[in-house]
């Protein structure tokens, strides 16, 4: 299993990311899978808004037509040798997005039961899909919750899944928006996902959904704090020591890790993003862990990202950031 998840390299696909948004609530595009495969990538995380999956806001009524969209993504994954990681980005009682959920997954029984039922439903539907093709990532970026409460909810869902499909590969995001490992989850034999969004003022510069991001200083890499260290520490090493160290210890203690999301918004200068990305890619390679960029298409990605300072090439009518793609491909062992 170690060899399986350490080789995962790919993207988040946002086709079911947000209910009612024409660009975020659509059918998965087979061409995306075909492109990723041809470029050498083998992993797609699907962050899903649960509201798309249910009928009329009824937690007990799953929408068959919506589920068939996931079925197709799994089919495309098999066809193009891309592992699918199914994630609830918004779940009953919890989300990092807006608007907030009206209930509380950590403290209330009703959303907890709905959360478990949904994972039981996914498990029964996909029981015969091997781990090589499909994994479950419970919930996106838990925050404002203590470790014991978080682990208790994840344990409920994990036990329900394992009662149906004991061998299913399970992934839980780390604590504090995925920044910190949970040893309580490790004890449950659950793989964990971290993030690659640090320094935050670099990755989310002028991001419209982040309060105060308009006032972030113009990003540079190496950044001011690293430069003040005297220059003896390389930017990559500084990034490792400041943000990745807890995960290094976790891995040394037998923890299994993937970077479930990483990348930088399109307002960060392109040359800064590329230098910062390469340092992260070197760290991921040194740690022996897989990763999924946020995202393939749009402001963090390599296609139609809307950067004003990137040189794009036409790719089947889309704008491709070839320089960024080539950088990524160097770190998946593909010749450019």
PDB file of N, CA, C and O in Angstrom, residues 67-121:
ATOM      1  N   UNK A  67     -25.306  10.772  -8.344  1.00  0.00           N
ATOM      2  CA  UNK A  67     -24.377   9.678  -8.074  1.00  0.00           C
ATOM      3  C   UNK A  67     -23.821   9.101  -9.368  1.00  0.00           C
ATOM      4  O   UNK A  67     -22.668   8.660  -9.419  1.00  0.00           O
ATOM      5  N   UNK A  68     -24.613   9.114 -10.417  1.00  0.00           N
ATOM      6  CA  UNK A  68     -24.116   8.604 -11.694  1.00  0.00           C
ATOM      7  C   UNK A  68     -22.979   9.462 -12.243  1.00  0.00           C
ATOM      8  O   UNK A  68     -22.146   8.964 -13.008  1.00  0.00           O
ATOM      9  N   UNK A  69     -22.929  10.725 -11.855  1.00  0.00           N
ATOM     10  CA  UNK A  69     -21.801  11.567 -12.245  1.00  0.00           C
ATOM     11  C   UNK A  69     -20.509  11.069 -11.588  1.00  0.00           C
ATOM     12  O   UNK A  69     -19.441  11.045 -12.215  1.00  0.00           O
ATOM     13  N   UNK A  70     -20.601  10.649 -10.338  1.00  0.00           N
ATOM     14  CA  UNK A  70     -19.431  10.064  -9.673  1.00  0.00           C
ATOM     15  C   UNK A  70     -19.084   8.718 -10.303  1.00  0.00           C
ATOM     16  O   UNK A  70     -17.904   8.406 -10.513  1.00  0.00           O
ATOM     17  N   UNK A  71     -20.109   7.929 -10.609  1.00  0.00           N
ATOM     18  CA  UNK A  71     -19.867   6.652 -11.295  1.00  0.00           C
ATOM     19  C   UNK A  71     -19.021   6.864 -12.546  1.00  0.00           C
ATOM     20  O   UNK A  71     -18.080   6.101 -12.815  1.00  0.00           O
ATOM     21  N   UNK A  72     -19.369   7.901 -13.332  1.00  0.00           N
ATOM     22  CA  UNK A  72     -18.638   8.165 -14.570  1.00  0.00           C
ATOM     23  C   UNK A  72     -17.198   8.562 -14.274  1.00  0.00           C
ATOM     24  O   UNK A  72     -16.277   8.144 -14.995  1.00  0.00           O
ATOM     25  N   UNK A  73     -16.981   9.360 -13.231  1.00  0.00           N
ATOM     26  CA  UNK A  73     -15.615   9.750 -12.882  1.00  0.00           C
ATOM     27  C   UNK A  73     -14.782   8.523 -12.534  1.00  0.00           C
ATOM     28  O   UNK A  73     -13.613   8.410 -12.935  1.00  0.00           O
ATOM     29  N   UNK A  74     -15.357   7.598 -11.787  1.00  0.00           N
ATOM     30  CA  UNK A  74     -14.647   6.365 -11.447  1.00  0.00           C
ATOM     31  C   UNK A  74     -14.381   5.546 -12.702  1.00  0.00           C
ATOM     32  O   UNK A  74     -13.294   4.972 -12.875  1.00  0.00           O
ATOM     33  N   UNK A  75     -15.360   5.503 -13.598  1.00  0.00           N
ATOM     34  CA  UNK A  75     -15.174   4.801 -14.871  1.00  0.00           C
ATOM     35  C   UNK A  75     -14.035   5.431 -15.674  1.00  0.00           C
ATOM     36  O   UNK A  75     -13.178   4.727 -16.215  1.00  0.00           O
ATOM     37  N   UNK A  76     -14.013   6.765 -15.740  1.00  0.00           N
ATOM     38  CA  UNK A  76     -12.932   7.445 -16.454  1.00  0.00           C
ATOM     39  C   UNK A  76     -11.591   7.169 -15.778  1.00  0.00           C
ATOM     40  O   UNK A  76     -10.567   6.994 -16.456  1.00  0.00           O
ATOM     41  N   UNK A  77     -11.602   7.139 -14.456  1.00  0.00           N
ATOM     42  CA  UNK A  77     -10.370   6.841 -13.736  1.00  0.00           C
ATOM     43  C   UNK A  77      -9.805   5.480 -14.107  1.00  0.00           C
ATOM     44  O   UNK A  77      -8.607   5.329 -14.353  1.00  0.00           O
ATOM     45  N   UNK A  78     -10.672   4.491 -14.148  1.00  0.00           N
ATOM     46  CA  UNK A  78     -10.232   3.156 -14.557  1.00  0.00           C
ATOM     47  C   UNK A  78      -9.701   3.170 -15.988  1.00  0.00           C
ATOM     48  O   UNK A  78      -8.669   2.564 -16.296  1.00  0.00           O
ATOM     49  N   UNK A  79     -10.425   3.864 -16.862  1.00  0.00           N
ATOM     50  CA  UNK A  79     -10.065   3.890 -18.279  1.00  0.00           C
ATOM     51  C   UNK A  79      -8.690   4.513 -18.506  1.00  0.00           C
ATOM     52  O   UNK A  79      -7.923   4.063 -19.366  1.00  0.00           O
ATOM     53  N   UNK A  80      -8.361   5.514 -17.712  1.00  0.00           N
ATOM     54  CA  UNK A  80      -7.123   6.256 -17.945  1.00  0.00           C
ATOM     55  C   UNK A  80      -6.092   6.066 -16.822  1.00  0.00           C
ATOM     56  O   UNK A  80      -5.128   6.824 -16.722  1.00  0.00           O
ATOM     57  N   UNK A  81      -6.308   5.046 -15.994  1.00  0.00           N
ATOM     58  CA  UNK A  81      -5.357   4.705 -14.932  1.00  0.00           C
ATOM     59  C   UNK A  81      -5.137   5.873 -13.969  1.00  0.00           C
ATOM     60  O   UNK A  81      -4.003   6.215 -13.617  1.00  0.00           O
ATOM     61  N   UNK A  82      -6.230   6.454 -13.537  1.00  0.00           N
ATOM     62  CA  UNK A  82      -6.186   7.551 -12.574  1.00  0.00           C
ATOM     63  C   UNK A  82      -6.971   7.152 -11.334  1.00  0.00           C
ATOM     64  O   UNK A  82      -8.164   6.832 -11.409  1.00  0.00           O
ATOM     65  N   UNK A  83      -6.301   7.168 -10.198  1.00  0.00           N
ATOM     66  CA  UNK A  83      -6.947   6.836  -8.933  1.00  0.00           C
ATOM     67  C   UNK A  83      -7.928   7.953  -8.569  1.00  0.00           C
ATOM     68  O   UNK A  83      -7.607   9.137  -8.657  1.00  0.00           O
ATOM     69  N   UNK A  84      -9.120   7.569  -8.095  1.00  0.00           N
ATOM     70  CA  UNK A  84     -10.137   8.527  -7.676  1.00  0.00           C
ATOM     71  C   UNK A  84     -10.220   8.547  -6.157  1.00  0.00           C
ATOM     72  O   UNK A  84     -10.365   7.502  -5.516  1.00  0.00           O
ATOM     73  N   UNK A  85     -10.123   9.737  -5.614  1.00  0.00           N
ATOM     74  CA  UNK A  85     -10.276   9.933  -4.171  1.00  0.00           C
ATOM     75  C   UNK A  85     -11.549  10.736  -3.937  1.00  0.00           C
ATOM     76  O   UNK A  85     -11.631  11.912  -4.309  1.00  0.00           O
ATOM     77  N   UNK A  86     -12.529  10.099  -3.324  1.00  0.00           N
ATOM     78  CA  UNK A  86     -13.841  10.696  -3.106  1.00  0.00           C
ATOM     79  C   UNK A  86     -13.844  11.438  -1.770  1.00  0.00           C
ATOM     80  O   UNK A  86     -13.593  10.843  -0.725  1.00  0.00           O
ATOM     81  N   UNK A  87     -14.136  12.743  -1.813  1.00  0.00           N
ATOM     82  CA  UNK A  87     -14.075  13.593  -0.616  1.00  0.00           C
ATOM     83  C   UNK A  87     -15.368  14.386  -0.448  1.00  0.00           C
ATOM     84  O   UNK A  87     -15.897  14.928  -1.414  1.00  0.00           O
ATOM     85  N   UNK A  88     -15.860  14.464   0.787  1.00  0.00           N
ATOM     86  CA  UNK A  88     -16.938  15.396   1.091  1.00  0.00           C
ATOM     87  C   UNK A  88     -16.318  16.731   1.489  1.00  0.00           C
ATOM     88  O   UNK A  88     -15.771  16.870   2.583  1.00  0.00           O
ATOM     89  N   UNK A  89     -16.382  17.691   0.584  1.00  0.00           N
ATOM     90  CA  UNK A  89     -15.870  19.028   0.895  1.00  0.00           C
ATOM     91  C   UNK A  89     -16.850  19.763   1.802  1.00  0.00           C
ATOM     92  O   UNK A  89     -16.442  20.510   2.696  1.00  0.00           O
ATOM     93  N   UNK A  90     -18.130  19.567   1.539  1.00  0.00           N
ATOM     94  CA  UNK A  90     -19.185  20.018   2.458  1.00  0.00           C
ATOM     95  C   UNK A  90     -19.945  18.778   2.898  1.00  0.00           C
ATOM     96  O   UNK A  90     -20.386  17.981   2.062  1.00  0.00           O
ATOM     97  N   UNK A  91     -20.092  18.610   4.214  1.00  0.00           N
ATOM     98  CA  UNK A  91     -20.807  17.466   4.770  1.00  0.00           C
ATOM     99  C   UNK A  91     -21.932  17.975   5.668  1.00  0.00           C
ATOM    100  O   UNK A  91     -21.921  19.140   6.087  1.00  0.00           O
ATOM    101  N   UNK A  92     -22.896  17.133   5.981  1.00  0.00           N
ATOM    102  CA  UNK A  92     -23.927  17.564   6.929  1.00  0.00           C
ATOM    103  C   UNK A  92     -23.289  18.068   8.227  1.00  0.00           C
ATOM    104  O   UNK A  92     -22.552  17.334   8.891  1.00  0.00           O
ATOM    105  N   UNK A  93     -23.486  19.317   8.534  1.00  0.00           N
ATOM    106  CA  UNK A  93     -22.985  19.856   9.797  1.00  0.00           C
ATOM    107  C   UNK A  93     -21.617  20.472   9.759  1.00  0.00           C
ATOM    108  O   UNK A  93     -21.160  21.010  10.780  1.00  0.00           O
ATOM    109  N   UNK A  94     -20.930  20.461   8.590  1.00  0.00           N
ATOM    110  CA  UNK A  94     -19.614  21.096   8.563  1.00  0.00           C
ATOM    111  C   UNK A  94     -19.177  21.467   7.145  1.00  0.00           C
ATOM    112  O   UNK A  94     -19.342  20.686   6.204  1.00  0.00           O
ATOM    113  N   UNK A  95     -18.586  22.653   7.024  1.00  0.00           N
ATOM    114  CA  UNK A  95     -17.919  23.080   5.800  1.00  0.00           C
ATOM    115  C   UNK A  95     -16.985  24.240   6.117  1.00  0.00           C
ATOM    116  O   UNK A  95     -17.217  24.989   7.070  1.00  0.00           O
ATOM    117  N   UNK A  96     -15.930  24.377   5.308  1.00  0.00           N
ATOM    118  CA  UNK A  96     -15.085  25.571   5.400  1.00  0.00           C
ATOM    119  C   UNK A  96     -15.580  26.647   4.442  1.00  0.00           C
ATOM    120  O   UNK A  96     -15.054  27.757   4.421  1.00  0.00           O
ATOM    121  N   UNK A  97     -16.563  26.303   3.600  1.00  0.00           N
ATOM    122  CA  UNK A  97     -17.071  27.229   2.595  1.00  0.00           C
ATOM    123  C   UNK A  97     -18.227  28.053   3.158  1.00  0.00           C
ATOM    124  O   UNK A  97     -18.653  27.880   4.305  1.00  0.00           O
ATOM    125  N   UNK A  98     -18.748  28.938   2.337  1.00  0.00           N
ATOM    126  CA  UNK A  98     -19.922  29.727   2.687  1.00  0.00           C
ATOM    127  C   UNK A  98     -21.097  29.267   1.822  1.00  0.00           C
ATOM    128  O   UNK A  98     -20.907  28.894   0.658  1.00  0.00           O
ATOM    129  N   UNK A  99     -22.310  29.294   2.359  1.00  0.00           N
ATOM    130  CA  UNK A  99     -22.637  29.643   3.731  1.00  0.00           C
ATOM    131  C   UNK A  99     -22.297  28.508   4.697  1.00  0.00           C
ATOM    132  O   UNK A  99     -22.152  27.358   4.267  1.00  0.00           O
ATOM    133  N   UNK A 100     -22.181  28.801   5.993  1.00  0.00           N
ATOM    134  CA  UNK A 100     -21.909  27.733   6.960  1.00  0.00           C
ATOM    135  C   UNK A 100     -23.101  26.796   7.070  1.00  0.00           C
ATOM    136  O   UNK A 100     -24.236  27.146   6.720  1.00  0.00           O
ATOM    137  N   UNK A 101     -22.840  25.599   7.528  1.00  0.00           N
ATOM    138  CA  UNK A 101     -23.911  24.643   7.775  1.00  0.00           C
ATOM    139  C   UNK A 101     -24.722  25.071   9.003  1.00  0.00           C
ATOM    140  O   UNK A 101     -24.162  25.594   9.978  1.00  0.00           O
ATOM    141  N   UNK A 102     -26.029  24.860   8.974  1.00  0.00           N
ATOM    142  CA  UNK A 102     -26.867  25.277  10.110  1.00  0.00           C
ATOM    143  C   UNK A 102     -26.775  24.347  11.318  1.00  0.00           C
ATOM    144  O   UNK A 102     -27.276  24.685  12.387  1.00  0.00           O
ATOM    145  N   UNK A 103     -26.161  23.171  11.141  1.00  0.00           N
ATOM    146  CA  UNK A 103     -26.004  22.224  12.248  1.00  0.00           C
ATOM    147  C   UNK A 103     -24.523  22.008  12.519  1.00  0.00           C
ATOM    148  O   UNK A 103     -23.662  22.509  11.800  1.00  0.00           O
ATOM    149  N   UNK A 104     -24.223  21.244  13.568  1.00  0.00           N
ATOM    150  CA  UNK A 104     -22.839  21.057  14.001  1.00  0.00           C
ATOM    151  C   UNK A 104     -22.483  19.574  14.017  1.00  0.00           C
ATOM    152  O   UNK A 104     -22.991  18.811  14.838  1.00  0.00           O
ATOM    153  N   UNK A 105     -21.612  19.182  13.100  1.00  0.00           N
ATOM    154  CA  UNK A 105     -21.220  17.776  12.973  1.00  0.00           C
ATOM    155  C   UNK A 105     -20.517  17.265  14.218  1.00  0.00           C
ATOM    156  O   UNK A 105     -20.610  16.083  14.545  1.00  0.00           O
ATOM    157  N   UNK A 106     -19.812  18.123  14.921  1.00  0.00           N
ATOM    158  CA  UNK A 106     -18.989  17.682  16.056  1.00  0.00           C
ATOM    159  C   UNK A 106     -19.811  17.429  17.318  1.00  0.00           C
ATOM    160  O   UNK A 106     -19.403  16.643  18.171  1.00  0.00           O
ATOM    161  N   UNK A 107     -20.966  18.092  17.431  1.00  0.00           N
ATOM    162  CA  UNK A 107     -21.702  18.033  18.696  1.00  0.00           C
ATOM    163  C   UNK A 107     -23.115  17.477  18.576  1.00  0.00           C
ATOM    164  O   UNK A 107     -23.721  17.169  19.602  1.00  0.00           O
ATOM    165  N   UNK A 108     -23.650  17.368  17.357  1.00  0.00           N
ATOM    166  CA  UNK A 108     -25.050  17.007  17.202  1.00  0.00           C
ATOM    167  C   UNK A 108     -25.206  15.627  16.553  1.00  0.00           C
ATOM    168  O   UNK A 108     -24.540  15.309  15.567  1.00  0.00           O
ATOM    169  N   UNK A 109     -26.122  14.870  17.108  1.00  0.00           N
ATOM    170  CA  UNK A 109     -26.311  13.487  16.676  1.00  0.00           C
ATOM    171  C   UNK A 109     -26.867  13.392  15.255  1.00  0.00           C
ATOM    172  O   UNK A 109     -26.440  12.533  14.469  1.00  0.00           O
ATOM    173  N   UNK A 110     -27.812  14.255  14.893  1.00  0.00           N
ATOM    174  CA  UNK A 110     -28.474  14.129  13.594  1.00  0.00           C
ATOM    175  C   UNK A 110     -27.498  14.281  12.425  1.00  0.00           C
ATOM    176  O   UNK A 110     -27.499  13.432  11.525  1.00  0.00           O
ATOM    177  N   UNK A 111     -26.653  15.335  12.374  1.00  0.00           N
ATOM    178  CA  UNK A 111     -25.699  15.395  11.263  1.00  0.00           C
ATOM    179  C   UNK A 111     -24.669  14.281  11.310  1.00  0.00           C
ATOM    180  O   UNK A 111     -24.210  13.810  10.259  1.00  0.00           O
ATOM    181  N   UNK A 112     -24.300  13.825  12.506  1.00  0.00           N
ATOM    182  CA  UNK A 112     -23.370  12.702  12.594  1.00  0.00           C
ATOM    183  C   UNK A 112     -23.968  11.456  11.958  1.00  0.00           C
ATOM    184  O   UNK A 112     -23.299  10.745  11.201  1.00  0.00           O
ATOM    185  N   UNK A 113     -25.225  11.187  12.245  1.00  0.00           N
ATOM    186  CA  UNK A 113     -25.888  10.009  11.658  1.00  0.00           C
ATOM    187  C   UNK A 113     -26.000  10.145  10.144  1.00  0.00           C
ATOM    188  O   UNK A 113     -25.809   9.166   9.405  1.00  0.00           O
ATOM    189  N   UNK A 114     -26.284  11.359   9.664  1.00  0.00           N
ATOM    190  CA  UNK A 114     -26.385  11.573   8.218  1.00  0.00           C
ATOM    191  C   UNK A 114     -25.030  11.393   7.546  1.00  0.00           C
ATOM    192  O   UNK A 114     -24.933  10.811   6.449  1.00  0.00           O
ATOM    193  N   UNK A 115     -23.988  11.889   8.191  1.00  0.00           N
ATOM    194  CA  UNK A 115     -22.615  11.744   7.686  1.00  0.00           C
ATOM    195  C   UNK A 115     -22.255  10.269   7.549  1.00  0.00           C
ATOM    196  O   UNK A 115     -21.742   9.835   6.507  1.00  0.00           O
ATOM    197  N   UNK A 116     -22.557   9.481   8.565  1.00  0.00           N
ATOM    198  CA  UNK A 116     -22.274   8.045   8.528  1.00  0.00           C
ATOM    199  C   UNK A 116     -23.093   7.360   7.448  1.00  0.00           C
ATOM    200  O   UNK A 116     -22.581   6.522   6.696  1.00  0.00           O
ATOM    201  N   UNK A 117     -24.371   7.716   7.330  1.00  0.00           N
ATOM    202  CA  UNK A 117     -25.217   7.089   6.311  1.00  0.00           C
ATOM    203  C   UNK A 117     -24.685   7.337   4.906  1.00  0.00           C
ATOM    204  O   UNK A 117     -24.717   6.444   4.048  1.00  0.00           O
ATOM    205  N   UNK A 118     -24.192   8.546   4.671  1.00  0.00           N
ATOM    206  CA  UNK A 118     -23.663   8.841   3.343  1.00  0.00           C
ATOM    207  C   UNK A 118     -22.451   7.983   3.027  1.00  0.00           C
ATOM    208  O   UNK A 118     -22.326   7.445   1.920  1.00  0.00           O
ATOM    209  N   UNK A 119     -21.572   7.817   3.990  1.00  0.00           N
ATOM    210  CA  UNK A 119     -20.399   6.985   3.747  1.00  0.00           C
ATOM    211  C   UNK A 119     -20.778   5.508   3.628  1.00  0.00           C
ATOM    212  O   UNK A 119     -20.153   4.764   2.866  1.00  0.00           O
ATOM    213  N   UNK A 120     -21.795   5.087   4.355  1.00  0.00           N
ATOM    214  CA  UNK A 120     -22.287   3.721   4.162  1.00  0.00           C
ATOM    215  C   UNK A 120     -22.841   3.549   2.742  1.00  0.00           C
ATOM    216  O   UNK A 120     -22.598   2.517   2.100  1.00  0.00           O
ATOM    217  N   UNK A 121     -23.550   4.542   2.270  1.00  0.00           N
ATOM    218  CA  UNK A 121     -24.108   4.492   0.915  1.00  0.00           C
ATOM    219  C   UNK A 121     -22.993   4.393  -0.121  1.00  0.00           C
ATOM    220  O   UNK A 121     -23.042   3.553  -1.027  1.00  0.00           O
TER     221      UNK A 121
END
